XYZ file of C-alpha atoms in Angstrom:
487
model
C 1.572 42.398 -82.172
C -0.440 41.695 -78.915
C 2.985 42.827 -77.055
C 2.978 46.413 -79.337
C -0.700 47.418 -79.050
C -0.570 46.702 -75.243
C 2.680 48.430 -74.684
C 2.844 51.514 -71.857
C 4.566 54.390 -71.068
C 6.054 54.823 -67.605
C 5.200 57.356 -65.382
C 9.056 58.273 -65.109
C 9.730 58.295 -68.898
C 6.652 60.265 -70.005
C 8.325 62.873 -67.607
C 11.496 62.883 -68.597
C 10.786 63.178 -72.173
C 9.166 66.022 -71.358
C 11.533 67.527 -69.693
C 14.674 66.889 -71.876
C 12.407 67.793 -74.965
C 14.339 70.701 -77.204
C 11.097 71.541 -78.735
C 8.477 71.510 -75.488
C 5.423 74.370 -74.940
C 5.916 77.112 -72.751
C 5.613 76.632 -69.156
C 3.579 80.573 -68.261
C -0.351 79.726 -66.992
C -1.180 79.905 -63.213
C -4.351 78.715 -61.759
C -6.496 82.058 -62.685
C -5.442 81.428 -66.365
C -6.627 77.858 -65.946
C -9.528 77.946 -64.351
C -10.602 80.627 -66.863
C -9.877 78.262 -69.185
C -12.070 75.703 -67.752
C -14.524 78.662 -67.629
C -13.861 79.991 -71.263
C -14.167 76.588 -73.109
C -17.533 75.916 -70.891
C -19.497 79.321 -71.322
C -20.798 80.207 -74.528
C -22.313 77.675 -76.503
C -23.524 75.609 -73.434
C -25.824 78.906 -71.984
C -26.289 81.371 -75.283
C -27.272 78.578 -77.426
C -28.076 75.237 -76.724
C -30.168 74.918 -73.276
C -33.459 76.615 -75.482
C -32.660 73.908 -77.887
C -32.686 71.017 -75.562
C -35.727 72.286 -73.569
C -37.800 72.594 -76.477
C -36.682 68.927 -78.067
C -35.664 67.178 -74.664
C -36.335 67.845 -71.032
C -38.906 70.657 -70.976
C -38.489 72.611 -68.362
C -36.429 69.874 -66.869
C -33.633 71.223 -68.651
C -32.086 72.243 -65.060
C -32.287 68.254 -64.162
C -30.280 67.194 -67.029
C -27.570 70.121 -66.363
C -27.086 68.675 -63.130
C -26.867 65.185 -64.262
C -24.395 66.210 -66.649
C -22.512 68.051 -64.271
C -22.180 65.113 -61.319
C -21.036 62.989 -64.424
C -18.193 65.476 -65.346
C -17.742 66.311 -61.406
C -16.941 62.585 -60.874
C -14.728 62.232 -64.117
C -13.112 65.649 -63.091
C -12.180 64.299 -59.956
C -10.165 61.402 -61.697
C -8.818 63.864 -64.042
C -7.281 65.936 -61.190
C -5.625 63.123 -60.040
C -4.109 62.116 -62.940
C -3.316 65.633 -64.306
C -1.564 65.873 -60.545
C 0.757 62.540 -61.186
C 1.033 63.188 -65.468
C 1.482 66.931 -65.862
C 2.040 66.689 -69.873
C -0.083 67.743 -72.542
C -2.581 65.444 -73.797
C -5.034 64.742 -71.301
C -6.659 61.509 -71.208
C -4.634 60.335 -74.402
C -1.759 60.761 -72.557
C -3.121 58.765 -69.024
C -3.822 56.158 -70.957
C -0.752 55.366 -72.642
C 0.568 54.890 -68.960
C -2.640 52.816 -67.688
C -4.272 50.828 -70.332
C -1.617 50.579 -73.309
C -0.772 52.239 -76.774
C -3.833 50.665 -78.606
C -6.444 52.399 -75.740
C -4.482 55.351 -75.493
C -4.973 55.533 -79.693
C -8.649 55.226 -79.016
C -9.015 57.949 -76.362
C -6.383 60.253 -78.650
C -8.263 59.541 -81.532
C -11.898 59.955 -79.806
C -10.794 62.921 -78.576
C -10.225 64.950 -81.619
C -12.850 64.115 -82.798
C -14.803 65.826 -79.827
C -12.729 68.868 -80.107
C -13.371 68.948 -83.882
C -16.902 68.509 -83.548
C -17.343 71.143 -80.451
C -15.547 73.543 -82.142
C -17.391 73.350 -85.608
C -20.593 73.502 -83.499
C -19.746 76.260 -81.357
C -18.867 78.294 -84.332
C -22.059 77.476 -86.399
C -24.295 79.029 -83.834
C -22.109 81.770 -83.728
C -23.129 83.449 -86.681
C -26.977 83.796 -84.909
C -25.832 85.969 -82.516
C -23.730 88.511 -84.778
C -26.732 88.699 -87.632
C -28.896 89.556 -83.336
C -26.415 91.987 -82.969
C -26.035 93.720 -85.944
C -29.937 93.667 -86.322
C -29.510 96.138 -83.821
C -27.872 98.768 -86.172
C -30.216 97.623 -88.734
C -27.600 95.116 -90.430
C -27.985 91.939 -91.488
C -26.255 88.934 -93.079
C -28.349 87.345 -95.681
C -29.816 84.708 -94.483
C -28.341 82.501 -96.962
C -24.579 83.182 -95.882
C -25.734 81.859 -92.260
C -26.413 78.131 -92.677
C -25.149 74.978 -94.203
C -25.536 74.517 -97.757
C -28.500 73.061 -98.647
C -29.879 73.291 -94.949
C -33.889 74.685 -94.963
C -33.414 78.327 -93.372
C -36.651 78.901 -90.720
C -39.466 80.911 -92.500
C -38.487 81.163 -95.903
C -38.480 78.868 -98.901
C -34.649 78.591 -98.911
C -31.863 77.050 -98.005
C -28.208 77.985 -96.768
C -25.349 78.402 -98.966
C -22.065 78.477 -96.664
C -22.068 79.343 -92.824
C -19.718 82.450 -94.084
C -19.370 84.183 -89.895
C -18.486 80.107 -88.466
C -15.960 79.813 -90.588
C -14.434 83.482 -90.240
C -14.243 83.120 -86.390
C -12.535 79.830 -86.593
C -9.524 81.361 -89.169
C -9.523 84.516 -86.841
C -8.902 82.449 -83.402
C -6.429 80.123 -85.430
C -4.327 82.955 -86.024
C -4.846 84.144 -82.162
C -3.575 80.672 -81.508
C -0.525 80.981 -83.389
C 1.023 84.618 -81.399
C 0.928 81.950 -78.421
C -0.249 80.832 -75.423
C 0.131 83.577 -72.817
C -1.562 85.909 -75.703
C -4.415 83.488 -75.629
C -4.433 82.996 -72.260
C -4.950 86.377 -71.655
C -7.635 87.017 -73.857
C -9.403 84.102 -72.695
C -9.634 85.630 -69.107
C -10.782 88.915 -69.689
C -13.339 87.819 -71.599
C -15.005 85.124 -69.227
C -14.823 87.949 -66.642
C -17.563 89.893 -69.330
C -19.136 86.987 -69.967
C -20.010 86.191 -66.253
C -20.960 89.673 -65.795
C -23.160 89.440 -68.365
C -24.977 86.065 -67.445
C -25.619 87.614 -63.682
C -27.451 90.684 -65.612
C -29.435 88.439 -67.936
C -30.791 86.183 -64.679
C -31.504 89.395 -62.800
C -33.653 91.077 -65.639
C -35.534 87.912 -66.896
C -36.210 86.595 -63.238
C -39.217 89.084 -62.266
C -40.708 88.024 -65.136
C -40.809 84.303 -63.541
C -43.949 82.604 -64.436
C -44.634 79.184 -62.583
C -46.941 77.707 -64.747
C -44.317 77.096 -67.804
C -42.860 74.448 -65.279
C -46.235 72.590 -65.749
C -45.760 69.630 -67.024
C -41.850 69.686 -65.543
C -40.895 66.576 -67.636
C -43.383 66.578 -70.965
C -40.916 64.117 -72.482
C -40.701 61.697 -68.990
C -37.619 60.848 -67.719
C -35.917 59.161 -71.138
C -36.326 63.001 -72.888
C -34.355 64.470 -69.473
C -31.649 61.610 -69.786
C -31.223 62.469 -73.581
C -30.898 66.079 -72.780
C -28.102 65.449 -70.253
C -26.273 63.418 -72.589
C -26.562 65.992 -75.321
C -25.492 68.835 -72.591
C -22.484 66.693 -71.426
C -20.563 68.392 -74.180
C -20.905 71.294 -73.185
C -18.730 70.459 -69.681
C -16.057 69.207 -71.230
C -14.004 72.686 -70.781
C -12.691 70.927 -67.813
C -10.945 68.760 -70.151
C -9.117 71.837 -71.883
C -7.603 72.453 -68.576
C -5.292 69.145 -68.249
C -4.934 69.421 -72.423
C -2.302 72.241 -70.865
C -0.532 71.204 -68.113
C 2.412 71.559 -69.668
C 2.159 74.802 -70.156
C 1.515 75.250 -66.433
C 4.304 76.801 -63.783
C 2.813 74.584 -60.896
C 0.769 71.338 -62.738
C 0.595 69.610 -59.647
C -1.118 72.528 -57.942
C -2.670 74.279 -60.396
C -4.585 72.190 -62.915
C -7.031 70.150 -60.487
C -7.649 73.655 -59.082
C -8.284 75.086 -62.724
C -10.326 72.044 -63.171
C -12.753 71.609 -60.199
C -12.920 75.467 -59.713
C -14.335 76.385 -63.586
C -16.571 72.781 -63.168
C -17.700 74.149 -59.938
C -18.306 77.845 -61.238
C -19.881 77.123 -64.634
C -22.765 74.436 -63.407
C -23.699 77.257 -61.118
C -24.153 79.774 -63.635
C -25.894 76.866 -65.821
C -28.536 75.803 -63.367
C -29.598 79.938 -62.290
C -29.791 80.613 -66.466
C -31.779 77.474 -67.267
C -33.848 78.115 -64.497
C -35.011 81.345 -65.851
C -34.894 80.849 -69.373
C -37.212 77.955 -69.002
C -40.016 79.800 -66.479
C -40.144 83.240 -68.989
C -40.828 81.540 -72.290
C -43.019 78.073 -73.517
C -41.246 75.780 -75.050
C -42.655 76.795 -78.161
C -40.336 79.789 -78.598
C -37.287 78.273 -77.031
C -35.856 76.078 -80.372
C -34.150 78.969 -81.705
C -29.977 80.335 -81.648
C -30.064 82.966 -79.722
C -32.693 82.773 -76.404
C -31.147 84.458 -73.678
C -31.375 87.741 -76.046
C -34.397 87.533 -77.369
C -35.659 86.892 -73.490
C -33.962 90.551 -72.918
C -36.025 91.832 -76.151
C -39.652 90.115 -75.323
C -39.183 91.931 -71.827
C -38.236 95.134 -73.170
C -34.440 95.079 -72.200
C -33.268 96.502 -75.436
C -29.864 97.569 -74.344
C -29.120 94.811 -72.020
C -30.304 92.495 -74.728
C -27.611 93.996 -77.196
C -25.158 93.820 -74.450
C -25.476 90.432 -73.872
C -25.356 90.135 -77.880
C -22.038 91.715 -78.254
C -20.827 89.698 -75.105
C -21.981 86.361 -76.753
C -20.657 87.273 -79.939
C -16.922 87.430 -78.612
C -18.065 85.651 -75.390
C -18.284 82.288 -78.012
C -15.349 83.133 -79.625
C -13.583 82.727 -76.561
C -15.150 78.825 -76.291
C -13.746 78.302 -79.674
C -10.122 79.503 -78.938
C -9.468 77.090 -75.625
C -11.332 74.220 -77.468
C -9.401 74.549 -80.071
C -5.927 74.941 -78.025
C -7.194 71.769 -76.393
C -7.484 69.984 -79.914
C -3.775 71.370 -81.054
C -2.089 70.018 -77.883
C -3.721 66.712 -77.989
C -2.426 66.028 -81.473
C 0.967 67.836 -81.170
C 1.815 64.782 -78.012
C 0.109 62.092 -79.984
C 2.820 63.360 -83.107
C 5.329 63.301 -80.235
C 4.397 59.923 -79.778
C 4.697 59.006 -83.352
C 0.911 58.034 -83.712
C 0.109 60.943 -85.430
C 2.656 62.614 -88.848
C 5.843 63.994 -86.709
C 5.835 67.119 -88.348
C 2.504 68.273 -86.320
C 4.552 68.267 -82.813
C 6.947 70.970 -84.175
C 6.929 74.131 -82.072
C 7.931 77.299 -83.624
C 11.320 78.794 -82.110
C 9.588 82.352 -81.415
C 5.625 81.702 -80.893
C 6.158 78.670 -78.682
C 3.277 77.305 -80.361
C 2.736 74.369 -82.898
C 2.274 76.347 -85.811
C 1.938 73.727 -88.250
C -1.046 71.869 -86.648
C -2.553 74.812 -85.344
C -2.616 75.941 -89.089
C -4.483 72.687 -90.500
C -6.795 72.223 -87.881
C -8.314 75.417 -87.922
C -8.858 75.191 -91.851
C -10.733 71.659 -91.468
C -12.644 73.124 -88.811
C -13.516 76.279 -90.785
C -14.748 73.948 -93.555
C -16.737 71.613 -91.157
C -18.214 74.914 -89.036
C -19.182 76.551 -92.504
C -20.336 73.272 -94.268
C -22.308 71.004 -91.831
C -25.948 72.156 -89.614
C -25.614 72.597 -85.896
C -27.392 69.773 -84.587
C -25.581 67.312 -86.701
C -22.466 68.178 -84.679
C -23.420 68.351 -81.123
C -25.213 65.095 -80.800
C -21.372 63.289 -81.852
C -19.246 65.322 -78.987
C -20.572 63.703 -76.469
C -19.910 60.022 -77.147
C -16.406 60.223 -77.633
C -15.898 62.382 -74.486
C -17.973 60.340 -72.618
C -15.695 57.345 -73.847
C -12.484 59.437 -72.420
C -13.985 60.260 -69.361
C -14.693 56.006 -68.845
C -11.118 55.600 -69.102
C -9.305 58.371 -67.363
C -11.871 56.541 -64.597
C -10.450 53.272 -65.358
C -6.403 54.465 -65.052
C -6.753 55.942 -61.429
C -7.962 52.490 -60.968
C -5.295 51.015 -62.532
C -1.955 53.216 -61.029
C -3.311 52.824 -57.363
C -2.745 49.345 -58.107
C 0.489 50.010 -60.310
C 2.091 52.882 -58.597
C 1.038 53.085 -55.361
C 3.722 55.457 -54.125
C 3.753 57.360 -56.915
C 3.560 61.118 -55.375
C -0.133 62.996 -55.777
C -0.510 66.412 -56.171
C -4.399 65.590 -55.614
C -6.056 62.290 -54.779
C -9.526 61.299 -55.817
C -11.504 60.733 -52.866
C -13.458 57.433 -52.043
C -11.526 55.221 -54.989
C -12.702 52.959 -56.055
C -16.159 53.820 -55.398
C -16.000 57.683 -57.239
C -14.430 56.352 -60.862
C -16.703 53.228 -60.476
C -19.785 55.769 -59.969
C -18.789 57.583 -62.903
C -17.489 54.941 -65.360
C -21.134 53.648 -64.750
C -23.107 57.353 -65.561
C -20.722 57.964 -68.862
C -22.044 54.315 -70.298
C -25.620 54.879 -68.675
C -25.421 58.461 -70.808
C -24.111 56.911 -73.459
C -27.139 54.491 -73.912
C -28.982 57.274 -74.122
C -27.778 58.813 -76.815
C -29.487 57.682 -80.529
C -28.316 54.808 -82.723
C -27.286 57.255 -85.609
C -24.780 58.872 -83.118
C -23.842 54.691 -82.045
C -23.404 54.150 -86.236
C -21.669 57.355 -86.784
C -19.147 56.520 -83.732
C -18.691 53.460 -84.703
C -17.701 54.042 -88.141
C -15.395 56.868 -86.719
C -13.957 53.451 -84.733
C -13.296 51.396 -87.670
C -11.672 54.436 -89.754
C -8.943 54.316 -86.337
C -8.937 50.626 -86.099
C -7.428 50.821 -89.628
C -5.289 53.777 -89.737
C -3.483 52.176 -86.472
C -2.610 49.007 -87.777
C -1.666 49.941 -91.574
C 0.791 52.688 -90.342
C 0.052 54.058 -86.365
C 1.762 51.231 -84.663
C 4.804 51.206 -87.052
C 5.805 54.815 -86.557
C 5.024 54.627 -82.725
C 7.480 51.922 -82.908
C 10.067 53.758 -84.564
C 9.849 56.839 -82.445
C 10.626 54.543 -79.378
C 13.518 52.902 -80.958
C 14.286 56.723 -81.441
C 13.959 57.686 -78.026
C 15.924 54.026 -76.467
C 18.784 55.805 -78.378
C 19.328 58.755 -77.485
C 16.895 58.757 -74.462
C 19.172 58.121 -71.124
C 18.973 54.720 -69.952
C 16.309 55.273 -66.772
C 13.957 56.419 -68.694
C 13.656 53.382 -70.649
C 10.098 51.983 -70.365
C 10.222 49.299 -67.764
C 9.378 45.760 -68.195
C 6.527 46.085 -66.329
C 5.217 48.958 -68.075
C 5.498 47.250 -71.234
């Protein structure tokens, strides 16, 4: 047993397999499509939604301090990432690393960690999507009753009842999931032209708002001390992770080596721009008194009399978040079509259909679960979760650049993280720090999540891993055979 759960890919043979797959993903995004990617999975819920949120319940107006924590702990995991996306350009991001760094049992972990983060993101990006249509077609004086907008049983803000069924969540998640299933380059596509409206949109919100600057909301800067900032950045963490989308889809990539750590550091580098200049405003226009609500950045536009750029920035949000949820959930699809491939997941999930080029199957079930979760379970419930189990991946992508400078020294790098060991050690050391932060029902919650994989790996996930490599040894050609040193 202690021989199967510590078993590892090579380098060479998680290539190969790749390559002499009959059933692989398309190879058609270049690094515009994938740093819009990185882009398009960060910008949505992260600025239209959630920095009011945290500001009011968190940080205060140190909201901008905990975006830039967040972002030097993502910049330092993105920096491994790049690396490793550079030597292992396969779907499956830090699932698939650590199969070839830290063994079959860690790499279940991460794999299984890792949907849930996608799940979880996605359900949450869609549940605050439904704010900003009812904003925006309050504008036409239309409305969604109020009832059809949050979780069942969930108190709805100013009235005396409570939600029925998130009915616009889980809409948006069915409508991307059949986006998702024309293909890649069709999603791809979409993807980019809409981050180019949504930055558009963000640099018009920031230059409206800013005149109305007042200095004295910064006073006090930290009204929940330093703990509240360090729980906001670990609550905003999640909303980085788009750089994680990117290496989800290197094998869909013309040039991996090239392309995906510049899709990954450029949309890192781009969004925590756009994040610091919006929180910045947001929080110096309104007291934290009015900022716990779904939809700030518009109602900002409103209170200042902005009515048409406030119903711009509406209808930009409303698709603008659509486009999160359609690369977050591409992300979640590839991760468990290569763990399928890998037999740790049903084998029927990593079959690609002949003319979409897609995994139809898997895109089909995911985005029903997440249509029930987004419709069925309150916004803050979800976001807290994300950011544990990413944090978790991002400790051990840190942890396998380690580990292959040692192991594979010669092994050719597209891109090489600078300063090793000293930049993974840096951020294994902010992920746990962050993670500390985070509550004890998250801890319980993860935890549980733990024990559920613990036991679906040893009742059935080692077995059919095991088969699938007796699979491959037969019909695979003889150098690509796992080494004994990788086992």
């Amino acid at each position: 047993m202690r021989d199967i759960v510590l078993r590892k890919k090579s380098l060479e043979a998680i290539r190969r397999e790749q390559e002499h797959s009959d059933h692989g993903l398309k190879k058609v995004l270049g690094p515009w499509s994938l740093i819009a990617i990185g882009i398009g999975c960060t910008i949505g819920s992260g600025i239209f939604i959630m920095p009011g949120i945290v500001a009011a319940t968190h940080s205060g107006p140190a909201v901008v301090v905990s975006f830039l924590l967040a972002a030097l702990a993502c910049a330092l995991a993105a920096l491994s990432y790049s690396e490793l996306a550079a030597m292992i350009p396969i779907s499956g991001s830090a699932y698939s690393y650590a199969y070839a760094t830290l063994g079959e049992l860690v790499a279940w972990f991460i794999g299984w960690n890792l949907l849930l983060e996608y799940g979880l993101a996605n359900a949450a990006t869609a549940a605050g999507w439904g704010g900003y249509l009812n904003h925006f077609l309050g504008s036409f004086g239309l409305s969604i009753p109020a009832q059809w907008l949050y979780a069942p049983g969930y108190p709805i803000p100013g009235t005396d009842l409570v939600g029925w069924f998130n009915v616009p969540s889980a809409l948006i998640v069915l409508f991307v999931t059949l986006l998702m299933v024309l293909g890649i380059r069709e999603s791809a596509r979409t993807n980019t032209i809409i981050v180019g409206f949504k930055i558009l949109v963000l640099f018009m919100f920031v230059a409206l708002a800013a005149p109305h600057f007042q200095p004295q909301l910064m006073t006090p800067f930290m009204p929940f001390g330093w703990k509240g900032v360090m729980s906001g950045a670990a609550v905003l963490f999640f909303l980085f992770v788009g750089f994680d989308a990117v290496s989800t889809v290197a094998e869909e990539a013309r040039n991996p080596q090239r392309d995906v750590p510049i899709g990954i550091l450029g949309g890192l580098a781009i969004v925590t721009v756009l994040y610091v200049a919006v929180g910045t405003v947001l929080t110096g226009v309104l007291p934290l008194s009015k900022l716990k609500i779904e939809e700030p950045l518009a109602i900002v536009l409103s209170t200042f009399h902005h009515p048409w750029a406030s119903l711009i920035l509406s209808a930009v949000a409303v698709v603008g978040i659509a486009s999160v949820l359609l690369v977050g959930s591409i992300g979640q699809t590839r991760i468990l079509y290569v763990m399928s491939r890998d037999g740790l997941m049903p084998r029927f999930m990593s079959k690609v259909h002949a003319k979409f080029g897609t995994p139809v199957e898997t895109t089909l079930i995911l985005g029903v679960i997440t249509a029930l979760l987004a419709g069925s379970v309150p916004l803050d419930a979800l976001a807290d979760l994300v950011s544990i189990g990413t944090l978790a991946a991002f400790t051990a992508v840190a942890v396998g650049v380690m580990v292959l400078r040692k192991t594979a020294p010669d092994t050719p790098r597209g891109f090489k993280t600078p300063w090793v060991p000293v930049v993974p050690v840096a951020g294994i050391a902010i992920n746990l720090y962050l993670m500390c932060s985070l509550s004890m029902h998250v801890w319980i919650r993860f935890v549980v999540w733990l024990i559920i994989g613990i036991a679906i790996y040893f009742l059935w996930g080692h077995r059919s891993a095991s088969r699938v490599m007796a699979e491959r040894a037969a019909t695979v050609p003889a150098e690509l055979h796992p080494s004994p040193e990788a086992r």
